[in-house]
């Protein structure tokens, strides 16, 4: 399948947070990501599977890079460890920093507006923990 036919992936919301995430993937710092299972359920989307590829979009909706999932697990937040937290490539020194940032994001106005309520976020909240590898940078949208 050509990369034009791949599903797309958008990190966070358009803007600085997404741009930092895309830059971290391109630099090799980010090799993991976490999604709130409730968001997948609300969207009617299946949880991604190992081996699946995505075109990661930048804030302007342009393809920035293609990734392939190498591990996907649905786990309670309390099962995320320091290694996974650091693999998120956001500068987290440990899982406590990761958890604080993810709790804030999952309770943010944008997520609450999308879901129609503020989700309950605690150690038992199921998240989709994904590890990936870069397949190829996507420069088709560049000048």
PDB file of C-alpha atoms in Angstrom:
ATOM      1  CA  UNK A   1       0.000   0.000   0.000  1.00  0.00           C
ATOM      2  CA  UNK A   2       1.419   3.386  -0.947  1.00  0.00           C
ATOM      3  CA  UNK A   3       1.698   5.980   1.766  1.00  0.00           C
ATOM      4  CA  UNK A   4      -1.059   8.014   0.076  1.00  0.00           C
ATOM      5  CA  UNK A   5      -3.536   5.331   1.183  1.00  0.00           C
ATOM      6  CA  UNK A   6      -2.431   5.240   4.809  1.00  0.00           C
ATOM      7  CA  UNK A   7      -4.647   6.438   7.636  1.00  0.00           C
ATOM      8  CA  UNK A   8      -3.580   9.716   9.187  1.00  0.00           C
ATOM      9  CA  UNK A   9      -2.594  10.500  12.753  1.00  0.00           C
ATOM     10  CA  UNK A  10      -2.849  13.908  14.376  1.00  0.00           C
ATOM     11  CA  UNK A  11      -1.029  14.498  17.658  1.00  0.00           C
ATOM     12  CA  UNK A  12      -2.885  16.582  20.262  1.00  0.00           C
ATOM     13  CA  UNK A  13      -4.526  19.656  18.718  1.00  0.00           C
ATOM     14  CA  UNK A  14      -3.081  21.833  15.926  1.00  0.00           C
ATOM     15  CA  UNK A  15      -0.553  24.344  17.197  1.00  0.00           C
ATOM     16  CA  UNK A  16       2.599  24.343  19.272  1.00  0.00           C
ATOM     17  CA  UNK A  17       1.909  21.048  21.068  1.00  0.00           C
ATOM     18  CA  UNK A  18       1.405  19.158  17.793  1.00  0.00           C
ATOM     19  CA  UNK A  19       4.403  20.880  16.202  1.00  0.00           C
ATOM     20  CA  UNK A  20       6.657  19.861  19.122  1.00  0.00           C
ATOM     21  CA  UNK A  21       5.397  16.280  18.854  1.00  0.00           C
ATOM     22  CA  UNK A  22       6.070  16.064  15.116  1.00  0.00           C
ATOM     23  CA  UNK A  23       9.531  17.602  15.597  1.00  0.00           C
ATOM     24  CA  UNK A  24      10.267  15.047  18.351  1.00  0.00           C
ATOM     25  CA  UNK A  25       9.312  12.189  15.992  1.00  0.00           C
ATOM     26  CA  UNK A  26      11.479  13.598  13.207  1.00  0.00           C
ATOM     27  CA  UNK A  27      14.440  14.007  15.569  1.00  0.00           C
ATOM     28  CA  UNK A  28      14.089  10.457  16.895  1.00  0.00           C
ATOM     29  CA  UNK A  29      13.312  11.593  20.445  1.00  0.00           C
ATOM     30  CA  UNK A  30       9.676  10.459  20.304  1.00  0.00           C
ATOM     31  CA  UNK A  31       9.101   6.722  19.788  1.00  0.00           C
ATOM     32  CA  UNK A  32       5.899   6.303  21.820  1.00  0.00           C
ATOM     33  CA  UNK A  33       2.509   7.925  22.179  1.00  0.00           C
ATOM     34  CA  UNK A  34      -0.487   7.574  24.416  1.00  0.00           C
ATOM     35  CA  UNK A  35      -4.162   7.949  23.633  1.00  0.00           C
ATOM     36  CA  UNK A  36      -7.182   7.924  25.887  1.00  0.00           C
ATOM     37  CA  UNK A  37      -9.218   4.792  25.110  1.00  0.00           C
ATOM     38  CA  UNK A  38     -12.421   6.763  25.655  1.00  0.00           C
ATOM     39  CA  UNK A  39     -11.524   9.014  22.700  1.00  0.00           C
ATOM     40  CA  UNK A  40     -11.212   6.005  20.371  1.00  0.00           C
ATOM     41  CA  UNK A  41     -14.550   4.677  21.626  1.00  0.00           C
ATOM     42  CA  UNK A  42     -16.262   8.060  21.250  1.00  0.00           C
ATOM     43  CA  UNK A  43     -14.950   8.387  17.681  1.00  0.00           C
ATOM     44  CA  UNK A  44     -16.030   4.846  16.819  1.00  0.00           C
ATOM     45  CA  UNK A  45     -12.438   4.029  15.863  1.00  0.00           C
ATOM     46  CA  UNK A  46     -10.745   0.693  16.423  1.00  0.00           C
ATOM     47  CA  UNK A  47      -7.664   0.642  18.612  1.00  0.00           C
ATOM     48  CA  UNK A  48      -4.623   0.563  16.322  1.00  0.00           C
ATOM     49  CA  UNK A  49      -2.717  -2.702  15.962  1.00  0.00           C
ATOM     50  CA  UNK A  50       0.950  -3.627  15.793  1.00  0.00           C
ATOM     51  CA  UNK A  51       2.224  -3.328  12.230  1.00  0.00           C
ATOM     52  CA  UNK A  52      -0.232  -0.599  11.279  1.00  0.00           C
ATOM     53  CA  UNK A  53       1.246   2.450   9.543  1.00  0.00           C
ATOM     54  CA  UNK A  54       0.117   6.070   9.759  1.00  0.00           C
ATOM     55  CA  UNK A  55       0.938   9.341   8.069  1.00  0.00           C
ATOM     56  CA  UNK A  56       1.518  11.833  10.870  1.00  0.00           C
ATOM     57  CA  UNK A  57       0.138  15.259   9.990  1.00  0.00           C
ATOM     58  CA  UNK A  58       1.535  18.630  11.008  1.00  0.00           C
ATOM     59  CA  UNK A  59      -0.567  21.554  12.256  1.00  0.00           C
ATOM     60  CA  UNK A  60      -1.417  22.573   8.683  1.00  0.00           C
ATOM     61  CA  UNK A  61      -2.716  19.076   7.897  1.00  0.00           C
ATOM     62  CA  UNK A  62       0.293  18.183   5.741  1.00  0.00           C
ATOM     63  CA  UNK A  63       1.976  14.777   5.977  1.00  0.00           C
ATOM     64  CA  UNK A  64       5.195  15.104   7.994  1.00  0.00           C
ATOM     65  CA  UNK A  65       6.353  11.523   8.543  1.00  0.00           C
ATOM     66  CA  UNK A  66       5.197   7.924   8.222  1.00  0.00           C
ATOM     67  CA  UNK A  67       5.352   5.675  11.272  1.00  0.00           C
ATOM     68  CA  UNK A  68       4.768   1.974  11.892  1.00  0.00           C
ATOM     69  CA  UNK A  69       3.437   0.713  15.215  1.00  0.00           C
ATOM     70  CA  UNK A  70       5.725  -1.885  16.770  1.00  0.00           C
ATOM     71  CA  UNK A  71       3.751  -2.435  19.997  1.00  0.00           C
ATOM     72  CA  UNK A  72       0.222  -1.494  21.047  1.00  0.00           C
ATOM     73  CA  UNK A  73      -1.254  -2.159  24.481  1.00  0.00           C
ATOM     74  CA  UNK A  74      -4.411  -1.017  26.247  1.00  0.00           C
ATOM     75  CA  UNK A  75      -3.433  -0.618  29.895  1.00  0.00           C
ATOM     76  CA  UNK A  76      -4.508   1.339  32.962  1.00  0.00           C
ATOM     77  CA  UNK A  77      -2.526   4.589  33.347  1.00  0.00           C
ATOM     78  CA  UNK A  78      -0.870   3.177  36.466  1.00  0.00           C
ATOM     79  CA  UNK A  79       0.924   0.542  34.329  1.00  0.00           C
ATOM     80  CA  UNK A  80       2.893   3.103  32.318  1.00  0.00           C
ATOM     81  CA  UNK A  81       6.538   3.060  33.440  1.00  0.00           C
ATOM     82  CA  UNK A  82       9.473   5.486  33.344  1.00  0.00           C
ATOM     83  CA  UNK A  83      10.894   3.948  30.156  1.00  0.00           C
ATOM     84  CA  UNK A  84       7.646   4.480  28.254  1.00  0.00           C
ATOM     85  CA  UNK A  85       7.283   8.000  29.678  1.00  0.00           C
ATOM     86  CA  UNK A  86      10.761   8.940  28.408  1.00  0.00           C
ATOM     87  CA  UNK A  87      10.017   7.350  24.995  1.00  0.00           C
ATOM     88  CA  UNK A  88       7.191   9.889  24.578  1.00  0.00           C
ATOM     89  CA  UNK A  89       9.984  12.343  23.671  1.00  0.00           C
ATOM     90  CA  UNK A  90       8.506  15.278  25.559  1.00  0.00           C
ATOM     91  CA  UNK A  91      11.316  15.578  28.095  1.00  0.00           C
ATOM     92  CA  UNK A  92       9.575  13.673  30.891  1.00  0.00           C
ATOM     93  CA  UNK A  93      12.172  12.513  33.417  1.00  0.00           C
ATOM     94  CA  UNK A  94       9.822   9.927  34.886  1.00  0.00           C
ATOM     95  CA  UNK A  95       6.310   8.562  34.830  1.00  0.00           C
ATOM     96  CA  UNK A  96       5.109  11.100  37.422  1.00  0.00           C
ATOM     97  CA  UNK A  97       5.811  13.970  34.995  1.00  0.00           C
ATOM     98  CA  UNK A  98       4.233  11.969  32.148  1.00  0.00           C
ATOM     99  CA  UNK A  99       1.120  11.311  34.205  1.00  0.00           C
ATOM    100  CA  UNK A 100       0.689  14.939  35.281  1.00  0.00           C
ATOM    101  CA  UNK A 101       0.947  16.137  31.664  1.00  0.00           C
ATOM    102  CA  UNK A 102      -1.429  13.463  30.358  1.00  0.00           C
ATOM    103  CA  UNK A 103      -3.990  14.021  33.099  1.00  0.00           C
ATOM    104  CA  UNK A 104      -3.982  17.748  32.262  1.00  0.00           C
ATOM    105  CA  UNK A 105      -4.360  17.078  28.537  1.00  0.00           C
ATOM    106  CA  UNK A 106      -7.062  14.421  28.930  1.00  0.00           C
ATOM    107  CA  UNK A 107      -9.035  16.822  31.168  1.00  0.00           C
ATOM    108  CA  UNK A 108      -8.413  19.819  28.889  1.00  0.00           C
ATOM    109  CA  UNK A 109     -11.185  21.937  27.426  1.00  0.00           C
ATOM    110  CA  UNK A 110     -10.523  20.525  23.949  1.00  0.00           C
ATOM    111  CA  UNK A 111     -10.874  16.895  25.028  1.00  0.00           C
ATOM    112  CA  UNK A 112     -13.860  17.672  27.241  1.00  0.00           C
ATOM    113  CA  UNK A 113     -15.569  19.533  24.411  1.00  0.00           C
ATOM    114  CA  UNK A 114     -14.924  16.642  22.008  1.00  0.00           C
ATOM    115  CA  UNK A 115     -16.264  14.016  24.438  1.00  0.00           C
ATOM    116  CA  UNK A 116     -19.141  16.161  25.689  1.00  0.00           C
ATOM    117  CA  UNK A 117     -17.919  15.833  29.281  1.00  0.00           C
ATOM    118  CA  UNK A 118     -14.731  15.953  31.310  1.00  0.00           C
ATOM    119  CA  UNK A 119     -13.429  12.386  31.542  1.00  0.00           C
ATOM    120  CA  UNK A 120     -12.555  10.754  34.851  1.00  0.00           C
ATOM    121  CA  UNK A 121      -8.794  10.328  34.849  1.00  0.00           C
ATOM    122  CA  UNK A 122      -7.082   8.207  37.492  1.00  0.00           C
ATOM    123  CA  UNK A 123      -4.703   5.261  37.749  1.00  0.00           C
ATOM    124  CA  UNK A 124      -7.327   2.858  36.424  1.00  0.00           C
ATOM    125  CA  UNK A 125      -8.175   4.932  33.334  1.00  0.00           C
ATOM    126  CA  UNK A 126      -7.456   2.830  30.225  1.00  0.00           C
ATOM    127  CA  UNK A 127      -4.996   4.303  27.750  1.00  0.00           C
ATOM    128  CA  UNK A 128      -3.678   3.080  24.421  1.00  0.00           C
ATOM    129  CA  UNK A 129       0.114   2.885  24.767  1.00  0.00           C
ATOM    130  CA  UNK A 130       1.818   2.719  21.376  1.00  0.00           C
ATOM    131  CA  UNK A 131       5.467   2.352  20.422  1.00  0.00           C
ATOM    132  CA  UNK A 132       6.471   3.083  16.853  1.00  0.00           C
ATOM    133  CA  UNK A 133       9.331   3.441  14.431  1.00  0.00           C
ATOM    134  CA  UNK A 134       9.748   5.983  11.677  1.00  0.00           C
ATOM    135  CA  UNK A 135       9.305   4.371   8.284  1.00  0.00           C
ATOM    136  CA  UNK A 136      10.183   7.419   6.216  1.00  0.00           C
ATOM    137  CA  UNK A 137      10.059  11.178   6.417  1.00  0.00           C
ATOM    138  CA  UNK A 138       7.271  12.477   4.221  1.00  0.00           C
ATOM    139  CA  UNK A 139       8.555  15.389   2.194  1.00  0.00           C
ATOM    140  CA  UNK A 140       5.794  15.302  -0.432  1.00  0.00           C
ATOM    141  CA  UNK A 141       4.220  18.452   1.020  1.00  0.00           C
ATOM    142  CA  UNK A 142       7.409  20.494   1.024  1.00  0.00           C
ATOM    143  CA  UNK A 143       8.509  23.191  -1.435  1.00  0.00           C
TER     144      UNK A 143
END
